[in-house]
Coordinates of C-alpha atoms in Angstrom, one line a residue:
Chain A
G1 CA -27.9 -58.9 -46.4
A2 CA -30.7 -59.2 -43.9
V3 CA -34.2 -58.7 -45.3
V4 CA -37.5 -57.7 -43.7
S5 CA -40.5 -58.8 -45.6
Q6 CA -43.8 -56.8 -45.1
H7 CA -47.1 -58.1 -46.5
P8 CA -49.3 -57.1 -48.0
S9 CA -47.8 -54.2 -49.9
W10 CA -51.2 -52.8 -50.8
V11 CA -54.7 -53.3 -49.4
I12 CA -58.1 -51.8 -49.8
C13 CA -60.8 -52.5 -47.3
K14 CA -64.3 -51.4 -46.4
S15 CA -64.9 -49.2 -43.4
G16 CA -65.5 -51.2 -40.3
T17 CA -63.4 -54.2 -41.3
S18 CA -60.0 -55.2 -39.8
V19 CA -56.8 -55.5 -41.7
K20 CA -53.7 -57.4 -40.6
I21 CA -50.2 -56.4 -41.8
E22 CA -47.3 -58.8 -41.3
C23 CA -43.6 -58.0 -40.8
R24 CA -41.1 -60.9 -41.0
S25 CA -37.4 -60.9 -40.5
L26 CA -36.2 -63.5 -43.1
D27 CA -32.7 -64.3 -42.0
F28 CA -32.2 -62.9 -38.5
Q29 CA -34.0 -63.0 -35.2
A30 CA -35.6 -59.6 -34.5
T31 CA -35.9 -59.0 -30.8
T32 CA -37.4 -55.6 -31.5
M33 CA -39.7 -54.4 -34.3
F34 CA -41.0 -51.0 -34.9
W35 CA -44.2 -49.9 -36.6
Y36 CA -44.3 -46.5 -38.3
R37 CA -47.1 -44.6 -40.0
Q38 CA -46.6 -42.2 -42.8
F39 CA -49.2 -39.7 -44.1
P40 CA -48.8 -38.4 -47.6
K41 CA -45.9 -36.0 -48.0
Q42 CA -45.1 -36.3 -44.3
S43 CA -42.4 -38.0 -42.3
L44 CA -42.6 -41.3 -40.5
M45 CA -44.3 -41.3 -37.2
L46 CA -43.4 -44.1 -34.8
M47 CA -46.5 -45.8 -33.6
A48 CA -45.2 -48.5 -31.3
T49 CA -42.2 -50.6 -30.3
S50 CA -42.8 -54.4 -30.3
N51 CA -40.6 -56.7 -28.3
E52 CA -40.9 -60.5 -28.7
G53 CA -42.9 -62.1 -26.1
S54 CA -44.1 -58.9 -24.4
K55 CA -46.7 -56.2 -24.9
A56 CA -45.9 -53.5 -27.3
T57 CA -45.0 -50.0 -26.2
Y58 CA -47.2 -47.5 -27.9
E59 CA -46.3 -43.9 -28.5
Q60 CA -48.4 -41.1 -27.1
G61 CA -51.6 -40.6 -29.0
V62 CA -51.7 -44.0 -30.6
E63 CA -54.7 -46.1 -29.7
K64 CA -53.6 -49.5 -28.6
D65 CA -57.0 -51.0 -29.0
K66 CA -57.2 -49.6 -32.5
F67 CA -53.8 -50.8 -33.6
L68 CA -53.2 -54.2 -32.2
I69 CA -49.6 -55.4 -32.3
N70 CA -48.5 -58.9 -31.8
H71 CA -44.8 -60.1 -31.7
A72 CA -45.3 -63.8 -31.0
S73 CA -42.0 -65.0 -32.4
L74 CA -38.5 -63.7 -33.1
T75 CA -39.3 -63.4 -36.8
L76 CA -42.8 -62.2 -37.0
S77 CA -44.7 -59.1 -35.8
T78 CA -48.2 -58.2 -36.9
L79 CA -50.1 -55.0 -36.9
T80 CA -53.9 -55.3 -37.0
V81 CA -55.9 -52.1 -37.8
T82 CA -59.3 -52.9 -36.1
S83 CA -62.5 -51.4 -37.3
A84 CA -60.7 -49.4 -40.0
H85 CA -62.0 -46.0 -41.0
P86 CA -61.0 -43.8 -43.9
E87 CA -58.8 -41.7 -41.6
D88 CA -56.7 -44.8 -41.0
S89 CA -55.7 -44.8 -44.7
S90 CA -52.0 -44.4 -44.7
F91 CA -48.6 -46.0 -45.5
Y92 CA -47.5 -48.3 -42.7
I93 CA -43.8 -49.4 -42.5
C94 CA -42.2 -51.9 -40.1
S95 CA -38.6 -52.2 -39.2
A96 CA -36.6 -54.8 -37.3
S97 CA -33.3 -55.2 -35.6
G98 CA -31.5 -58.0 -33.9
G99 CA -30.9 -55.9 -30.8
P100 CA -29.2 -52.8 -29.5
G101 CA -26.4 -51.7 -31.8
E102 CA -27.6 -54.0 -34.5
K103 CA -28.5 -52.7 -37.9
L104 CA -32.1 -51.7 -38.5
F105 CA -33.9 -53.0 -41.5
F106 CA -37.1 -51.7 -43.0
G107 CA -39.9 -53.5 -44.7
S108 CA -41.2 -52.2 -48.1
G109 CA -44.3 -50.8 -46.6
T110 CA -48.1 -51.3 -46.8
Q111 CA -50.4 -48.8 -48.4
L112 CA -53.8 -49.1 -46.7
S113 CA -56.8 -47.5 -48.3
V114 CA -60.1 -47.6 -46.3
L115 CA -63.2 -46.9 -48.3
Chain B
A1 CA -35.2 -36.6 -25.8
Q2 CA -33.9 -36.4 -29.3
S3 CA -35.1 -34.5 -32.3
V4 CA -34.2 -33.9 -35.9
T5 CA -34.8 -30.8 -38.1
Q6 CA -34.4 -31.0 -41.9
L7 CA -34.3 -27.5 -43.4
G8 CA -36.3 -27.4 -46.6
S9 CA -39.2 -29.8 -47.3
H10 CA -38.4 -29.6 -51.0
V11 CA -35.2 -29.1 -52.9
S12 CA -34.9 -28.8 -56.7
V13 CA -31.6 -29.3 -58.4
S14 CA -30.4 -29.6 -62.0
E15 CA -28.9 -32.9 -63.2
G16 CA -25.2 -32.7 -62.6
A17 CA -25.4 -30.1 -59.9
L18 CA -24.5 -30.4 -56.2
V19 CA -27.1 -31.9 -53.9
L20 CA -27.1 -30.6 -50.4
L21 CA -29.7 -31.6 -47.8
R22 CA -29.5 -30.1 -44.4
C23 CA -30.0 -31.9 -41.1
N24 CA -29.6 -30.6 -37.6
Y25 CA -30.2 -32.7 -34.5
S26 CA -30.7 -32.4 -30.8
S27 CA -29.5 -35.0 -28.5
S28 CA -28.4 -35.0 -24.8
V29 CA -26.2 -38.1 -25.5
P30 CA -23.7 -38.9 -28.3
P31 CA -25.9 -39.5 -31.3
Y32 CA -26.0 -42.1 -34.0
L33 CA -27.1 -40.4 -37.2
F34 CA -28.6 -41.8 -40.4
W35 CA -29.8 -40.8 -43.8
Y36 CA -32.5 -42.9 -45.5
V37 CA -34.0 -42.6 -49.0
Q38 CA -37.5 -43.4 -49.9
Y39 CA -38.6 -43.9 -53.4
P40 CA -42.3 -43.6 -54.3
N41 CA -44.5 -46.2 -52.6
Q42 CA -41.5 -48.0 -51.1
G43 CA -40.0 -48.5 -47.7
L44 CA -36.8 -46.9 -46.6
Q45 CA -33.2 -47.6 -47.8
L46 CA -30.2 -46.8 -45.7
L47 CA -27.9 -44.4 -47.5
L48 CA -25.3 -44.0 -44.8
K49 CA -24.8 -43.7 -41.0
Y50 CA -22.5 -42.3 -38.4
T51 CA -21.9 -44.0 -35.1
T52 CA -18.3 -43.3 -34.0
G53 CA -15.0 -42.7 -35.6
A54 CA -14.5 -40.8 -38.9
T55 CA -16.9 -37.9 -39.1
L56 CA -17.1 -37.9 -42.9
V57 CA -19.2 -40.9 -43.9
K58 CA -19.5 -42.2 -47.4
G59 CA -22.6 -44.1 -48.4
I60 CA -24.2 -45.7 -51.4
N61 CA -25.0 -44.0 -54.7
G62 CA -22.2 -41.4 -54.3
F63 CA -23.7 -39.7 -51.2
E64 CA -21.7 -38.6 -48.2
A65 CA -22.4 -36.8 -44.9
E66 CA -20.3 -35.1 -42.3
F67 CA -21.0 -35.2 -38.6
K68 CA -20.2 -31.8 -37.1
K69 CA -20.7 -31.9 -33.3
S70 CA -20.1 -28.2 -32.8
E71 CA -22.9 -27.4 -35.3
T72 CA -25.1 -30.4 -34.3
S73 CA -25.4 -31.1 -38.0
F74 CA -25.2 -34.0 -40.4
H75 CA -25.7 -32.6 -43.8
L76 CA -26.0 -34.9 -46.8
T77 CA -24.2 -34.1 -50.1
K78 CA -23.7 -35.6 -53.5
P79 CA -21.4 -33.8 -56.0
S80 CA -23.4 -34.5 -59.1
A81 CA -27.2 -35.2 -59.1
H82 CA -28.6 -37.9 -61.2
M83 CA -32.2 -38.2 -62.3
S84 CA -32.5 -41.4 -60.3
D85 CA -31.8 -39.4 -57.1
A86 CA -35.3 -38.0 -57.2
A87 CA -36.8 -39.3 -54.0
E88 CA -37.6 -38.3 -50.4
Y89 CA -34.7 -38.2 -47.9
F90 CA -35.0 -38.6 -44.2
C91 CA -32.4 -37.8 -41.6
A92 CA -32.8 -39.8 -38.3
V93 CA -31.1 -40.0 -34.9
T94 CA -30.8 -42.6 -32.2
S95 CA -28.3 -43.3 -29.5
P96 CA -26.6 -46.4 -28.0
A97 CA -29.0 -46.1 -25.1
A98 CA -32.1 -46.2 -27.2
A99 CA -33.9 -49.4 -26.9
G100 CA -33.6 -51.6 -30.0
N101 CA -32.3 -48.7 -32.1
K102 CA -35.5 -46.6 -31.8
L103 CA -35.2 -43.8 -34.4
T104 CA -36.4 -40.3 -34.4
F105 CA -36.9 -39.0 -38.0
G106 CA -36.8 -35.5 -39.4
G107 CA -39.6 -34.2 -41.5
G108 CA -38.1 -35.3 -44.8
T109 CA -36.8 -33.5 -47.9
R110 CA -38.2 -34.2 -51.3
V111 CA -35.6 -33.9 -54.0
L112 CA -36.6 -33.0 -57.6
V113 CA -34.0 -33.4 -60.3
K114 CA -34.4 -31.3 -63.4
P115 CA -32.9 -32.4 -66.7

């Protein structure tokens, strides 16, 4: 079945640095990718919707300059957490689909810890 | 707008006992409904989904759910709990009109299985 690869699975960084998380669809073309954030013991919060070749659509309250999303190809979307701070520590998950009505696949997630 | 409510953030069951996780949704259009499972520090795995047709849906690992439009519910059940069922479960909703299968998640229910 289709697979979405998310990398890295775990990252620790210093406060003030930037971290890039990659989300790849391995055997299908993902016209749309989603980025979620999950705080401990809480549900998933949609951060943004990423469409190939266009600017991402951010949910209310999500800082677009803080969380940079790039969807440059049909198989790759990246989330960059810029100038990370401890409050950005969270579990980030991406998902991808081939289009409306197509099955949605999730990456395995990235645990970000900012010191 | 769509929303999902999962009753009970924590559920404790004995091994071999019935597992019942409650999910109610709100949607102004016919919904597509999903149940996902999340094991510790992992992404999401689809258990089952309802789009159209038969309202009783069978999924993986012995789980099933029934779509009841009159009750706006999509409760998840498993006749006999296994230790490996200990995880967090998320109910989610989308619709055919939602761009790229954008999902709205419930708050999640953590299942503890006692020996």
